[in-house]
Tab-separated table of C-alpha atoms in Angstrom:
chain	number	residue	atom	x	y	z
A	12	UNK	CA	-0.830	22.009	14.194
A	13	UNK	CA	-1.845	25.506	13.190
A	14	UNK	CA	-0.747	26.302	9.659
A	15	UNK	CA	1.867	23.564	9.467
A	16	UNK	CA	1.751	19.855	8.855
A	17	UNK	CA	-0.704	17.424	7.375
A	18	UNK	CA	-4.322	17.467	8.477
A	19	UNK	CA	-5.104	14.144	6.763
A	20	UNK	CA	-3.193	10.906	6.222
A	21	UNK	CA	-4.062	8.351	3.555
A	22	UNK	CA	-2.661	5.028	4.711
A	23	UNK	CA	-1.704	2.142	2.476
A	24	UNK	CA	-2.610	-1.331	3.743
A	25	UNK	CA	-0.467	-4.206	2.417
A	26	UNK	CA	3.115	-3.844	3.574
A	27	UNK	CA	2.328	-0.657	5.508
A	28	UNK	CA	-0.330	-0.996	8.201
A	29	UNK	CA	-0.607	-4.744	7.549
A	30	UNK	CA	2.711	-6.564	7.929
A	31	UNK	CA	2.094	-9.266	5.350
A	32	UNK	CA	5.537	-9.784	3.803
A	33	UNK	CA	5.510	-13.519	4.566
A	34	UNK	CA	2.102	-13.929	2.929
A	35	UNK	CA	3.177	-11.929	-0.127
A	36	UNK	CA	6.323	-13.996	-0.672
A	37	UNK	CA	4.545	-17.281	-0.026
A	38	UNK	CA	1.772	-16.464	-2.465
A	39	UNK	CA	4.183	-15.087	-5.077
A	40	UNK	CA	6.294	-18.233	-4.995
A	41	UNK	CA	3.175	-20.393	-5.251
A	42	UNK	CA	2.187	-18.465	-8.375
A	43	UNK	CA	5.692	-18.856	-9.800
A	44	UNK	CA	5.697	-22.596	-9.095
A	45	UNK	CA	2.645	-23.057	-11.310
A	46	UNK	CA	4.767	-21.806	-14.218
A	47	UNK	CA	7.836	-23.816	-13.236
A	48	UNK	CA	9.765	-20.798	-11.952
A	49	UNK	CA	12.237	-20.858	-9.086
A	50	UNK	CA	11.182	-19.265	-5.768
A	51	UNK	CA	12.519	-15.833	-4.865
A	52	UNK	CA	13.624	-14.296	-1.586
A	53	UNK	CA	12.138	-11.230	0.065
A	54	UNK	CA	15.294	-9.285	-0.795
A	55	UNK	CA	14.996	-10.098	-4.514
A	56	UNK	CA	11.281	-9.326	-4.431
A	57	UNK	CA	11.948	-5.905	-2.910
A	58	UNK	CA	14.668	-5.158	-5.440
A	59	UNK	CA	12.493	-5.977	-8.466
A	60	UNK	CA	8.876	-5.292	-7.472
A	61	UNK	CA	7.029	-2.612	-9.433
A	62	UNK	CA	3.583	-1.605	-10.664
A	63	UNK	CA	1.893	-2.561	-12.922
A	64	UNK	CA	2.469	-6.068	-11.596
A	65	UNK	CA	2.850	-7.728	-15.039
A	66	UNK	CA	5.960	-5.535	-15.446
A	67	UNK	CA	7.335	-7.095	-12.255
A	68	UNK	CA	6.750	-10.547	-13.705
A	69	UNK	CA	8.496	-9.430	-16.909
A	70	UNK	CA	11.599	-8.587	-14.873
A	71	UNK	CA	11.594	-12.117	-13.484
A	72	UNK	CA	10.628	-14.002	-16.640
A	73	UNK	CA	12.715	-11.973	-19.026
A	74	UNK	CA	9.568	-11.325	-21.063
A	75	UNK	CA	6.056	-10.041	-20.524
A	76	UNK	CA	3.740	-12.865	-19.400
A	77	UNK	CA	0.969	-13.785	-21.813
A	78	UNK	CA	-2.592	-12.914	-20.856
A	79	UNK	CA	-3.181	-16.567	-19.979
A	80	UNK	CA	-0.039	-16.748	-17.823
A	81	UNK	CA	-0.932	-13.521	-16.050
A	82	UNK	CA	-4.409	-14.794	-15.255
A	83	UNK	CA	-3.047	-18.050	-13.836
A	84	UNK	CA	-0.425	-16.259	-11.752
A	85	UNK	CA	-2.863	-13.640	-10.488
A	86	UNK	CA	-5.522	-16.198	-9.538
A	87	UNK	CA	-2.955	-18.431	-7.835
A	88	UNK	CA	-1.421	-15.517	-5.962
A	89	UNK	CA	-4.730	-14.350	-4.510
A	90	UNK	CA	-5.779	-17.877	-3.572
A	91	UNK	CA	-2.569	-18.555	-1.662
A	92	UNK	CA	-2.434	-15.053	-0.190
A	93	UNK	CA	-5.832	-15.579	1.421
A	94	UNK	CA	-4.472	-18.722	3.090
A	95	UNK	CA	-1.215	-17.119	4.246
A	96	UNK	CA	-2.574	-13.792	5.495
A	97	UNK	CA	-4.265	-15.328	8.558
A	98	UNK	CA	-0.826	-15.644	10.152
A	99	UNK	CA	-0.033	-11.954	9.634
A	100	UNK	CA	-0.673	-9.016	11.944
A	101	UNK	CA	-0.643	-5.240	12.008
A	102	UNK	CA	2.738	-3.566	11.775
A	103	UNK	CA	4.182	-2.953	15.230
A	104	UNK	CA	2.763	0.211	16.756
A	105	UNK	CA	0.254	0.822	13.958
A	106	UNK	CA	-2.841	0.674	16.143
A	107	UNK	CA	-1.453	3.203	18.613
A	108	UNK	CA	-0.395	5.598	15.852
A	109	UNK	CA	-3.874	5.494	14.323
A	110	UNK	CA	-5.481	6.184	17.691
A	111	UNK	CA	-3.108	9.046	18.511
A	112	UNK	CA	-3.591	10.766	15.140
A	113	UNK	CA	-7.355	10.580	15.539
A	114	UNK	CA	-7.220	11.753	19.178
A	115	UNK	CA	-5.208	14.777	18.068
A	116	UNK	CA	-8.208	15.844	15.993
A	117	UNK	CA	-6.889	14.903	12.565
A	118	UNK	CA	-8.509	12.674	9.963
A	119	UNK	CA	-7.188	9.615	8.179
A	120	UNK	CA	-8.354	7.135	5.598
A	121	UNK	CA	-7.251	3.870	4.074
A	122	UNK	CA	-6.767	3.269	0.355
A	123	UNK	CA	-5.573	-0.123	-0.823
A	124	UNK	CA	-5.272	-2.006	-4.081
A	125	UNK	CA	-6.377	-5.105	-2.202
A	126	UNK	CA	-9.922	-6.105	-3.152
A	127	UNK	CA	-12.541	-4.039	-1.328
A	128	UNK	CA	-14.715	-6.973	-0.336
A	129	UNK	CA	-11.729	-8.692	1.310
A	130	UNK	CA	-10.219	-5.526	2.777
A	131	UNK	CA	-13.138	-4.218	4.819
A	132	UNK	CA	-13.736	-7.290	7.021
A	133	UNK	CA	-9.979	-7.681	7.503
A	134	UNK	CA	-9.623	-4.098	8.759
A	135	UNK	CA	-12.715	-4.518	10.912
A	136	UNK	CA	-11.318	-7.711	12.392
A	137	UNK	CA	-8.279	-5.837	13.706
A	138	UNK	CA	-10.557	-3.355	15.476
A	139	UNK	CA	-9.198	-0.272	13.707
A	140	UNK	CA	-12.007	0.643	11.320
A	141	UNK	CA	-13.269	3.386	13.631
A	142	UNK	CA	-10.086	5.399	13.112
A	143	UNK	CA	-10.777	5.990	9.402
A	144	UNK	CA	-13.307	8.265	7.748
A	145	UNK	CA	-13.111	6.068	4.649
A	146	UNK	CA	-11.830	2.559	3.964
A	147	UNK	CA	-11.481	1.889	0.249
A	148	UNK	CA	-10.145	-1.151	-1.545
A	149	UNK	CA	-9.798	-2.005	-5.202
A	150	UNK	CA	-12.870	-2.631	-7.316
A	151	UNK	CA	-12.065	-4.178	-10.686
A	152	UNK	CA	-8.987	-5.892	-12.137
A	153	UNK	CA	-5.834	-6.193	-10.035
A	154	UNK	CA	-2.264	-5.309	-10.908
A	155	UNK	CA	-2.604	-1.654	-11.881
A	156	UNK	CA	-1.522	1.685	-10.434
A	157	UNK	CA	-3.157	3.449	-7.506
A	158	UNK	CA	-2.997	6.899	-9.142
A	159	UNK	CA	-6.550	7.272	-10.454
A	160	UNK	CA	-7.938	5.546	-7.365
A	161	UNK	CA	-6.175	8.163	-5.212
A	162	UNK	CA	-7.743	11.031	-7.124
A	163	UNK	CA	-11.226	9.561	-6.649
A	164	UNK	CA	-10.469	8.781	-3.013
A	165	UNK	CA	-9.576	12.374	-2.217
A	166	UNK	CA	-12.480	13.716	-4.246
A	167	UNK	CA	-14.827	11.618	-2.119
A	168	UNK	CA	-13.200	12.982	1.046
A	169	UNK	CA	-13.654	16.628	0.054
A	170	UNK	CA	-16.985	16.680	1.885
A	171	UNK	CA	-15.058	15.974	5.079
A	172	UNK	CA	-12.889	19.030	4.471
A	173	UNK	CA	-9.883	17.012	3.280
A	174	UNK	CA	-7.550	19.071	1.066
A	175	UNK	CA	-4.997	17.316	-1.170
A	176	UNK	CA	-2.398	19.973	-0.365
A	177	UNK	CA	-2.603	19.100	3.345
A	178	UNK	CA	-2.730	15.347	2.785
A	179	UNK	CA	0.142	12.918	3.193
A	180	UNK	CA	0.101	9.417	1.739
A	181	UNK	CA	2.022	6.856	3.798
A	182	UNK	CA	2.873	3.684	1.888
A	183	UNK	CA	5.581	1.135	1.153
A	184	UNK	CA	5.729	1.323	-2.644
A	185	UNK	CA	6.968	3.759	-5.251
A	186	UNK	CA	3.462	3.706	-6.700
A	187	UNK	CA	2.128	5.276	-3.493
A	188	UNK	CA	4.305	8.326	-4.164
A	189	UNK	CA	3.249	8.392	-7.818
A	190	UNK	CA	-0.401	8.257	-6.755
A	191	UNK	CA	0.107	11.044	-4.217
A	192	UNK	CA	1.715	13.303	-6.807
A	193	UNK	CA	-1.074	12.532	-9.281
A	194	UNK	CA	-3.653	13.656	-6.715
A	195	UNK	CA	-1.773	16.746	-5.498
A	196	UNK	CA	-0.724	15.268	-2.155
A	197	UNK	CA	2.629	14.508	-0.535
A	198	UNK	CA	4.059	11.099	0.300
A	199	UNK	CA	6.288	9.381	2.838
A	200	UNK	CA	7.557	5.896	2.005
A	201	UNK	CA	8.176	3.140	4.547
A	202	UNK	CA	10.940	0.551	4.073
A	203	UNK	CA	9.214	-2.337	5.850
A	204	UNK	CA	7.142	-3.528	2.913
A	205	UNK	CA	7.488	-4.322	-0.776
A	206	UNK	CA	10.464	-2.175	-1.876
A	207	UNK	CA	14.126	-1.885	-1.029
A	208	UNK	CA	15.311	1.413	0.459
A	209	UNK	CA	17.304	2.133	-2.709
A	210	UNK	CA	14.259	1.808	-4.963
A	211	UNK	CA	12.183	4.007	-2.649
A	212	UNK	CA	14.844	6.698	-2.391
A	213	UNK	CA	14.954	6.911	-6.184
A	214	UNK	CA	11.410	8.331	-6.136
A	215	UNK	CA	12.528	11.542	-4.442
A	216	UNK	CA	10.266	11.648	-1.368
A	217	UNK	CA	11.111	11.122	2.319
A	218	UNK	CA	11.913	7.482	3.155
A	219	UNK	CA	11.663	6.166	6.730
A	220	UNK	CA	12.174	2.883	8.545
A	221	UNK	CA	9.195	3.025	10.927
A	222	UNK	CA	5.586	4.166	10.754
A	223	UNK	CA	6.216	6.428	13.747
A	224	UNK	CA	8.851	8.250	11.691
A	225	UNK	CA	6.398	8.521	8.797
A	226	UNK	CA	3.807	10.224	10.997
A	227	UNK	CA	6.480	12.551	12.392
A	228	UNK	CA	7.416	13.599	8.849
A	229	UNK	CA	3.743	14.158	8.031
A	230	UNK	CA	3.463	16.502	11.009
A	231	UNK	CA	6.366	18.553	9.714
A	232	UNK	CA	5.158	19.061	6.156
A	233	UNK	CA	4.135	22.627	5.268
A	234	UNK	CA	0.408	23.099	4.681
A	235	UNK	CA	0.574	24.908	1.355
A	236	UNK	CA	3.073	22.737	-0.473
A	237	UNK	CA	2.262	20.576	-3.428
A	238	UNK	CA	3.178	16.928	-3.786
A	239	UNK	CA	6.878	17.222	-4.526
A	240	UNK	CA	7.423	20.950	-4.157
């Protein structure tokens, strides 16, 4: 790509490469049921979802959940998600896009807020691990932002010649764009996951409807630009 475009892509997992909307909604509603809350639709989820996750629950409850409520909801969500995810698959065309980006001589990695110990075997099971120079999931408590994790992720990739200014983060959540900006990278947001198009467009980065479009935008980014410049 000469002096134009991204040389590295950081992919998000849930809702981006992994099409797990059904599992997310099923697990969310199971967590809500434990507190006597009504189930929600995917459309309402996308309209209200945000990070940190307790803030999302505040939007639904009308108040911030107590520490005890949060723990119950979080534990229930992850338990049910593990059951539901087995029926989910990669987003259409994701495997081919990963292979093509790698074949073109560019690097890519995976950074997710899904637990690392669960993420790695899941990625490996889909036969796509070889396309990434690093697969990194969350270590520690769930529900927070990806921003600091992104900084550490890119710092670890510096030895591979990865430069934040020539990196594009592809994800489905506003927090992916926030994390990219925090780390000095750019972002493209995909509408097939956790957020509505309106909430993604409010962030001020390119928004696309397919992963193929996201990669095309990444190719077109200028090499010297900063995250939102």
